[in-house]
PDB file of C-alpha atoms in Angstrom:
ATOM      1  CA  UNK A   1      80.000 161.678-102.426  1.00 63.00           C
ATOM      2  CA  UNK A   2      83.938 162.169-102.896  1.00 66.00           C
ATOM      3  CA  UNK A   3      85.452 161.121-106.091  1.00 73.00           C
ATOM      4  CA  UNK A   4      87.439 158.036-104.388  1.00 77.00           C
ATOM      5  CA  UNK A   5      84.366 156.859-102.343  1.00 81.00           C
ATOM      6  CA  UNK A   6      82.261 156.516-106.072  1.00 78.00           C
ATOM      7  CA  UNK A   7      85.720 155.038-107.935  1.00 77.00           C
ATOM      8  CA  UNK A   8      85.669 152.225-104.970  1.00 78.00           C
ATOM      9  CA  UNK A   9      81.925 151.601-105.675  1.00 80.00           C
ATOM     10  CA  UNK A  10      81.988 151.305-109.062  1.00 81.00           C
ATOM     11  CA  UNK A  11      84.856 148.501-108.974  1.00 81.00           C
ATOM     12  CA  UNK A  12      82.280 146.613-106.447  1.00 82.00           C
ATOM     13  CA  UNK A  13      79.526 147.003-108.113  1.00 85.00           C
ATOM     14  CA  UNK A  14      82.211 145.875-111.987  1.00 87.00           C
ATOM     15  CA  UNK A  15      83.333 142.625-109.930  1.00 82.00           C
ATOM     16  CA  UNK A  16      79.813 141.514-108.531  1.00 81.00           C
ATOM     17  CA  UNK A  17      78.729 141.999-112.357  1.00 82.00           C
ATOM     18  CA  UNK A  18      81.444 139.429-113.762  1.00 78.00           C
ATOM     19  CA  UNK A  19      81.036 137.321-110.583  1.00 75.00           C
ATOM     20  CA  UNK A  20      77.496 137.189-111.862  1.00 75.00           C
ATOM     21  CA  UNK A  21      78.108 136.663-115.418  1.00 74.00           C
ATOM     22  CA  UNK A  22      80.506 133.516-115.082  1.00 71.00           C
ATOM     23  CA  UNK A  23      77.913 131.975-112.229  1.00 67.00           C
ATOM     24  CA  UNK A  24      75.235 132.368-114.875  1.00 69.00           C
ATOM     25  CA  UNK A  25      77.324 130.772-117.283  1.00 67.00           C
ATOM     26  CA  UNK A  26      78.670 127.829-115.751  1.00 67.00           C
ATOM     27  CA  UNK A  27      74.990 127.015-114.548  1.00 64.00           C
ATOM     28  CA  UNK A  28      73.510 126.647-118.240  1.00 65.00           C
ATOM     29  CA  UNK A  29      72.470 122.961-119.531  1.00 62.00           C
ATOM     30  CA  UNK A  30      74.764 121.488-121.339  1.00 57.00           C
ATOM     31  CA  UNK A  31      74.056 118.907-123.782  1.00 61.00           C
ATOM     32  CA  UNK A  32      75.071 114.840-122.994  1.00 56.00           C
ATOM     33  CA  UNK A  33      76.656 112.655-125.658  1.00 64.00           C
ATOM     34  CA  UNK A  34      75.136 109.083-125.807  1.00 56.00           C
ATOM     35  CA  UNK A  35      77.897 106.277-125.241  1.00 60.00           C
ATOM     36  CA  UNK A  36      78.953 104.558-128.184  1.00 61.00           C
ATOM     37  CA  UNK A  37      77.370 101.071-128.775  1.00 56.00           C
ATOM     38  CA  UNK A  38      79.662  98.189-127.846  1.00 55.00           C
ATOM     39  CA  UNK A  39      81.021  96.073-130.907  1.00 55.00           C
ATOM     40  CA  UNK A  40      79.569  92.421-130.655  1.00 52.00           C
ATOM     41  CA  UNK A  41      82.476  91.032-132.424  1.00 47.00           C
ATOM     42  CA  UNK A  42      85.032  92.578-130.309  1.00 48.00           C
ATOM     43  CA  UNK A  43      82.983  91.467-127.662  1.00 49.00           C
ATOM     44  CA  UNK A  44      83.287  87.690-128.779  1.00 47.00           C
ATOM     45  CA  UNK A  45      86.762  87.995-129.211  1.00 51.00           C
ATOM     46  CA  UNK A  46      87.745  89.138-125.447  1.00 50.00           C
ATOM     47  CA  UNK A  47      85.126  87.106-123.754  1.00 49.00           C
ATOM     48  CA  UNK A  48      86.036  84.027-122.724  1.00 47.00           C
ATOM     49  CA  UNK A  49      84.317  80.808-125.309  1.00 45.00           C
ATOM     50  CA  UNK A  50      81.966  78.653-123.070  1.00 45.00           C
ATOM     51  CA  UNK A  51      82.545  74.680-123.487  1.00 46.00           C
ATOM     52  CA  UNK A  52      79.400  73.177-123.106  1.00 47.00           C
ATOM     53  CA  UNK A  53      79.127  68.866-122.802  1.00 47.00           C
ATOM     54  CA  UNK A  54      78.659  68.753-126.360  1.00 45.00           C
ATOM     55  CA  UNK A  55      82.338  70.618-127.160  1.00 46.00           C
ATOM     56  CA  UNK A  56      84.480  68.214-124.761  1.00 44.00           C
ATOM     57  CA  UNK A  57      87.306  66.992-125.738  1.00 50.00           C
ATOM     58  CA  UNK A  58      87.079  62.980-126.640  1.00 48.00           C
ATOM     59  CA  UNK A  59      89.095  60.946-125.336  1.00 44.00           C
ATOM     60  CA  UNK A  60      92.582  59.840-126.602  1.00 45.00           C
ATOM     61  CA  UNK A  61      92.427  56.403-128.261  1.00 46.00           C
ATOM     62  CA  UNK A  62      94.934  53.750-127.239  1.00 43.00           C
ATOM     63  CA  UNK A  63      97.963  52.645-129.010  1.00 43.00           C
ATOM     64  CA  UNK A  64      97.741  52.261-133.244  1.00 47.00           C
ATOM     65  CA  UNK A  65      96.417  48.585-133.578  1.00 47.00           C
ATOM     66  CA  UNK A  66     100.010  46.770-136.130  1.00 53.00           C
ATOM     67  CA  UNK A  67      98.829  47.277-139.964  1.00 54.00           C
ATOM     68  CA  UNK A  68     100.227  47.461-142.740  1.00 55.00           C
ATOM     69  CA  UNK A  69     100.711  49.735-145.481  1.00 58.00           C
ATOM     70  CA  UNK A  70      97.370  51.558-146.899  1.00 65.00           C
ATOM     71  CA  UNK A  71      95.672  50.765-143.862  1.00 83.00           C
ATOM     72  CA  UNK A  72      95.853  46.983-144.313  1.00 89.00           C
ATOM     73  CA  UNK A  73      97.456  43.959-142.575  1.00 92.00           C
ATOM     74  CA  UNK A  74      98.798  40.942-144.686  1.00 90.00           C
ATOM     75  CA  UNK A  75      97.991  37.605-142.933  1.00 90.00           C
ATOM     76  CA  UNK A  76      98.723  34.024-143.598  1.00 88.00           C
ATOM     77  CA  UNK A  77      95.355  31.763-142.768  1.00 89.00           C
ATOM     78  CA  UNK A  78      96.363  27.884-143.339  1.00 86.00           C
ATOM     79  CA  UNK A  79      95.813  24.334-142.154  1.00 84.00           C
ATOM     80  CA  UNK A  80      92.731  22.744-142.226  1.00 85.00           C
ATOM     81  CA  UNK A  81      90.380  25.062-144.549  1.00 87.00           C
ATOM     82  CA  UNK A  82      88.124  25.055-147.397  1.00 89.00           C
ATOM     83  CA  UNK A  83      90.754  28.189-149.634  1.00 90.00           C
ATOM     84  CA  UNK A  84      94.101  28.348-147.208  1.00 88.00           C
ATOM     85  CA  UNK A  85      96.332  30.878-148.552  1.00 89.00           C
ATOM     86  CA  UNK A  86      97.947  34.842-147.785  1.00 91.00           C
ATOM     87  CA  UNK A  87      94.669  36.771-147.158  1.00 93.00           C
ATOM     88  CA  UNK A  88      95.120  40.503-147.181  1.00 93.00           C
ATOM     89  CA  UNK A  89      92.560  42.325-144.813  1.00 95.00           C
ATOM     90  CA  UNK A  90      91.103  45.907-143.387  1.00 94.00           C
ATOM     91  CA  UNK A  91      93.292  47.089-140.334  1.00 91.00           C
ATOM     92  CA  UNK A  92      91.077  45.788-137.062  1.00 92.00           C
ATOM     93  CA  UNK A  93      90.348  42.368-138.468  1.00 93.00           C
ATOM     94  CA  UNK A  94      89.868  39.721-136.102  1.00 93.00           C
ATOM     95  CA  UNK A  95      90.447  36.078-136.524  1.00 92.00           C
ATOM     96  CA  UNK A  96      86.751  35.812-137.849  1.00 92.00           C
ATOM     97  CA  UNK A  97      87.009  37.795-141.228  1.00 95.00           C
ATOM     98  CA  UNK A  98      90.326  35.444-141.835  1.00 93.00           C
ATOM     99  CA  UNK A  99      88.852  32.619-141.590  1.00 93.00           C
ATOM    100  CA  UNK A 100      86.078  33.607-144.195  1.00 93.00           C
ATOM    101  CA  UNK A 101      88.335  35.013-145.920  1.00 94.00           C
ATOM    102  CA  UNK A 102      90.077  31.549-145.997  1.00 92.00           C
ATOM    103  CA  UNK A 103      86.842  29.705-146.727  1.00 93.00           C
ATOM    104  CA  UNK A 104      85.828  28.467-143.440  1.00 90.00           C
ATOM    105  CA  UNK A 105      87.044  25.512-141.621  1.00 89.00           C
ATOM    106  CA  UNK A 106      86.695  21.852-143.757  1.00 88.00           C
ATOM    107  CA  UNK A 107      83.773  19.778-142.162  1.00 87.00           C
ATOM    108  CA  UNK A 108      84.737  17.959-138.481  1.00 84.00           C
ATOM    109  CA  UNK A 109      87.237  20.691-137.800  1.00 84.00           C
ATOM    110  CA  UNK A 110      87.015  21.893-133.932  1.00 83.00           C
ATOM    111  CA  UNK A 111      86.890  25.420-133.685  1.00 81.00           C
ATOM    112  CA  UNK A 112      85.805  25.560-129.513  1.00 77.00           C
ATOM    113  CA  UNK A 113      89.391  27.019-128.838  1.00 75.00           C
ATOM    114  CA  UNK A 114      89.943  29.431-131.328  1.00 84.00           C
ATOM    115  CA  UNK A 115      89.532  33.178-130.756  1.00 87.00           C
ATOM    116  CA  UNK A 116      87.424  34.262-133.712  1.00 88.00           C
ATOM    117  CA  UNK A 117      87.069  37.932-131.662  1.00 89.00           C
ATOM    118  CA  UNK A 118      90.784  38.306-131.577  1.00 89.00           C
ATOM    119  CA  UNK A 119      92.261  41.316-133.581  1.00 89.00           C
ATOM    120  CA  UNK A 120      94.997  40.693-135.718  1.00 90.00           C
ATOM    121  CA  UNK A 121      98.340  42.085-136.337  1.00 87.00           C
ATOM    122  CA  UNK A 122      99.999  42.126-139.753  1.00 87.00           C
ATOM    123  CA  UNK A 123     102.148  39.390-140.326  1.00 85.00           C
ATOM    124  CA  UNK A 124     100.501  36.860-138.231  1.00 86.00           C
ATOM    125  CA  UNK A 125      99.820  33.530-139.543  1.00 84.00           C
ATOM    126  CA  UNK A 126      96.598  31.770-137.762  1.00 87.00           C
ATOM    127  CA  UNK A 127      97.144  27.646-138.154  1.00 84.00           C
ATOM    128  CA  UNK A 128      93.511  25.874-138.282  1.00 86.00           C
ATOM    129  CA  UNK A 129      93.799  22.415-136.859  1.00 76.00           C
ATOM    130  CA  UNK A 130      97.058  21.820-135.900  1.00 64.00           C
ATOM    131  CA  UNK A 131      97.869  18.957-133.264  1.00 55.00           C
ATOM    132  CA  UNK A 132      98.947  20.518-130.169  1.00 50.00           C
ATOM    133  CA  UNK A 133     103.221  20.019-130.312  1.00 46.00           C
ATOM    134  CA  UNK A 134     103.489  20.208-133.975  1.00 46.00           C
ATOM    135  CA  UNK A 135     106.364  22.168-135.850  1.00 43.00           C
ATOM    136  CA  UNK A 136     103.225  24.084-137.861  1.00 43.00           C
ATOM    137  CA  UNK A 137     101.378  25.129-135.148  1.00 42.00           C
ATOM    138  CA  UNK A 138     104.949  26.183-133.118  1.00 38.00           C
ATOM    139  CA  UNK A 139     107.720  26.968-135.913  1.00 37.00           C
ATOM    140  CA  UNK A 140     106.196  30.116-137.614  1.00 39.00           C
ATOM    141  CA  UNK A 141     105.024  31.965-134.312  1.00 42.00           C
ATOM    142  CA  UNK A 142     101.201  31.532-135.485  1.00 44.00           C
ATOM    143  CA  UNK A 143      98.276  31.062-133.510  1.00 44.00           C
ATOM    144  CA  UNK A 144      97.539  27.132-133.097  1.00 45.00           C
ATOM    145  CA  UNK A 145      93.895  27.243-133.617  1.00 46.00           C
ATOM    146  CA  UNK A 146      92.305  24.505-132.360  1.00 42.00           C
ATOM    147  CA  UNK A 147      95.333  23.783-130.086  1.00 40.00           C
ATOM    148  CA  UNK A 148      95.341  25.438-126.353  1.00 41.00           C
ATOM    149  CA  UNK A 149      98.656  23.358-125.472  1.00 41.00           C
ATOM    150  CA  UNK A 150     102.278  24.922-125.595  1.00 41.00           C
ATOM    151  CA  UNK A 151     103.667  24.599-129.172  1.00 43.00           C
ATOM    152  CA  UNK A 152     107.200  22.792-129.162  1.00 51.00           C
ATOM    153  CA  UNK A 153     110.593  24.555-129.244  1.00 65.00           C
ATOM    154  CA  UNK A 154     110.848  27.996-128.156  1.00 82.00           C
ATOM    155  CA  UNK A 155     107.998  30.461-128.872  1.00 87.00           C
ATOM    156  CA  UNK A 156     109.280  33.823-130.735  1.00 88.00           C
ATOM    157  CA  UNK A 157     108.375  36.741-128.883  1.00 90.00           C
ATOM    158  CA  UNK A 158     107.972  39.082-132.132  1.00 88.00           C
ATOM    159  CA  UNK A 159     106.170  36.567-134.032  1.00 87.00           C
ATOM    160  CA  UNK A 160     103.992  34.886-131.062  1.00 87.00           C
ATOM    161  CA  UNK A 161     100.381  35.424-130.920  1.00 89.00           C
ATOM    162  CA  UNK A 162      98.599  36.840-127.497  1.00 86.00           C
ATOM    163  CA  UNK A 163      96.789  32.842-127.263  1.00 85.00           C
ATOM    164  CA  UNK A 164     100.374  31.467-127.746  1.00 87.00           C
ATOM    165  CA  UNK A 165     102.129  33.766-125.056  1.00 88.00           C
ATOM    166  CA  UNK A 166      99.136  32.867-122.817  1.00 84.00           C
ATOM    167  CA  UNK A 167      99.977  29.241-122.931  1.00 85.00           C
ATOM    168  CA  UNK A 168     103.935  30.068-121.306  1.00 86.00           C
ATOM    169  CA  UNK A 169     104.153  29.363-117.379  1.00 83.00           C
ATOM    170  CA  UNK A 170     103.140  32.375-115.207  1.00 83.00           C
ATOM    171  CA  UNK A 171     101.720  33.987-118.737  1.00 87.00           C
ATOM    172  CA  UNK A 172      98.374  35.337-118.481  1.00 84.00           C
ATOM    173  CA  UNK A 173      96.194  36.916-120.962  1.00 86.00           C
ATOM    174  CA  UNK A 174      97.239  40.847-119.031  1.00 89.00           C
ATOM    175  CA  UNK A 175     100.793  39.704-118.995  1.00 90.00           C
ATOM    176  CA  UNK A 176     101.116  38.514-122.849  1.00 89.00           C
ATOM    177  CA  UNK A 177      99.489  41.620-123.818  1.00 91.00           C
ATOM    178  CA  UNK A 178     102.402  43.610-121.788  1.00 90.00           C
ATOM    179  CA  UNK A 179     104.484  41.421-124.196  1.00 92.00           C
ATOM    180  CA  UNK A 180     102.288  42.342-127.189  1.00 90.00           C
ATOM    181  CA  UNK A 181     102.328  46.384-126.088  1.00 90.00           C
ATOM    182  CA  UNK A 182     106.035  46.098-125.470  1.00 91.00           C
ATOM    183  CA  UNK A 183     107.121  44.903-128.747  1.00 88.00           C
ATOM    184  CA  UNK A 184     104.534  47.148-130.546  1.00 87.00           C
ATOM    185  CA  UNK A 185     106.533  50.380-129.169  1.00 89.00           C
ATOM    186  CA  UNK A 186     109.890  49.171-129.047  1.00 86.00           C
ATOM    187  CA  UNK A 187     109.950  47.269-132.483  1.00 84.00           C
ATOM    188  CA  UNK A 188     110.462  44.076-131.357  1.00 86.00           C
ATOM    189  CA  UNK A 189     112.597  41.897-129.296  1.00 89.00           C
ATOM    190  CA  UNK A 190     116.333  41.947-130.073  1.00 88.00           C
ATOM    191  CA  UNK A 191     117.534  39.481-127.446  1.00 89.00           C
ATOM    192  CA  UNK A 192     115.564  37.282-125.000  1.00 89.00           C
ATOM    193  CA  UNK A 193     117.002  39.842-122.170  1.00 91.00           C
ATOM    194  CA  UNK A 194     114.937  42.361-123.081  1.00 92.00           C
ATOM    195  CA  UNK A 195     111.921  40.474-121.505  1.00 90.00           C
ATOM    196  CA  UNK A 196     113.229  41.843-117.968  1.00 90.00           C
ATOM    197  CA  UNK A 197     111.852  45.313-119.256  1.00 92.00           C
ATOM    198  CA  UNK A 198     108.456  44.373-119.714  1.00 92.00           C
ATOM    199  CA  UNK A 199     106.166  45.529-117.172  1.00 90.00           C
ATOM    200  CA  UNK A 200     105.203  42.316-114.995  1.00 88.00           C
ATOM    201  CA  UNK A 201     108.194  40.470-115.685  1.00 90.00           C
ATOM    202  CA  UNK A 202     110.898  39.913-112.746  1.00 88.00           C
ATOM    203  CA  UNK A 203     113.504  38.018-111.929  1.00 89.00           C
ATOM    204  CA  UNK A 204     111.827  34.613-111.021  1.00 88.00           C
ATOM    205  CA  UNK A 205     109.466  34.937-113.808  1.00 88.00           C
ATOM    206  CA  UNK A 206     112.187  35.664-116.629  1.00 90.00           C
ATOM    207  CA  UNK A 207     114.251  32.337-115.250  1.00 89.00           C
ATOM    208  CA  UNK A 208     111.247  30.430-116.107  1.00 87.00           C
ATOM    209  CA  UNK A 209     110.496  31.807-119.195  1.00 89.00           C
ATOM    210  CA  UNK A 210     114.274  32.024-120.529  1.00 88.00           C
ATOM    211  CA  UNK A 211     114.157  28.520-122.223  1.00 88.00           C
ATOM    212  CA  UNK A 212     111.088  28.643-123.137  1.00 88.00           C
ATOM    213  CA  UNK A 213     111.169  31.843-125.840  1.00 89.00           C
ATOM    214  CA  UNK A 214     113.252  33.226-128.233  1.00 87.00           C
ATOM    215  CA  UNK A 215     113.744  36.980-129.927  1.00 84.00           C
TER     216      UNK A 215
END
């Protein structure tokens, strides 16, 4: 065979041996690295919590009953009982706890139109027995126990009790709470005008009730 006819073999027979070589070594097994194990606290922080029944929110309570400082209310319990006097009480009292407070009621007193599951507000003074039209059971914007009828002179609409604001014309017991709520978030009444704002009230119903109340 001729010199170049051998040379153009052996460069053949050289690039079918490294063809070989990097087939057979890009074929070989090659070992797998496990993945790494996920991180349970990482985990917890990007998932997203689950709120079962139990974790719902509650709902929001209503508007702060009126108390006092320390969580108490300051009321004045008087007329016909056993120990009359300024009885100072939990927050959420009602009209029963005063009047034990107080005593009780004397013997023969009529308690059918009193309110004993009333709540009170601090401040209030709760009259036991008073005629219906007397200056005690109408001056100091108390509730009348005892007495369902309108109290004389004009009835103060910071100082007036829900059963007292019930007794007005066109005054029910949803209306004088409007009254109540009103003066509870605007701290008080500072004129008689400012009855037009309360939810209920309009135009018709304030004439009526213009003489009738005070600030």
């Amino acid at each position: 065979m001729e010199p170049r006819t051998l040379a153009a073999l052996a460069v053949v027979l050289i690039a079918a041996a490294v063809f070989a070589a990097v087939h057979f070594w890009s074929a070989r097994p090659h070992s797998v690295r496990a993945p790494d194990p996920v991180n349970e606290a990482a985990h917890a922080r990007t998932s997203s919590p689950v709120t079962d029944d139990a974790g719902a929110r509650e709902p929001s309570p209503g508007p702060p009953l009126t108390t006092g400082p320390g969580g108490h209310i300051v009321v004045d319990v008087s007329g016909k009982l056993r120990s009359p006097g300024i009885r100072q009480l939990p927050s959420g009292a009602r009209v029963a706890d005063a009047l034990r407070a107080a005593g009780g009621a004397r013997p023969g007193v009529d308690l059918t139109g009193i309110n004993r599951a009333r709540v009170l507000m601090d401040g209030e003074q709760i009259v036991v027995g008073a005629p219906p039209g007397s200056p005690a059971a109408g001056s100091t914007g108390g509730a009348a126990a005892g007495g369902g009828s309108p109290t004389s002179g004009p009835v103060s609409l910071n100082r007036a009790t829900l059963e007292q604001l019930d007794t007005l014309p066109g005054v029910g017991p949803v209306l004088a709470q409007h009254i109540v709520d009103y003066r509870t978030q605007h701290g008080g009444f500072r004129s008689v005008d400012e009855l037009r704002e309360v939810n209920g009230i309009g135009d018709r119903r304030f004439a009526d009730l213009q003489p009738l109340v005070g600030p």
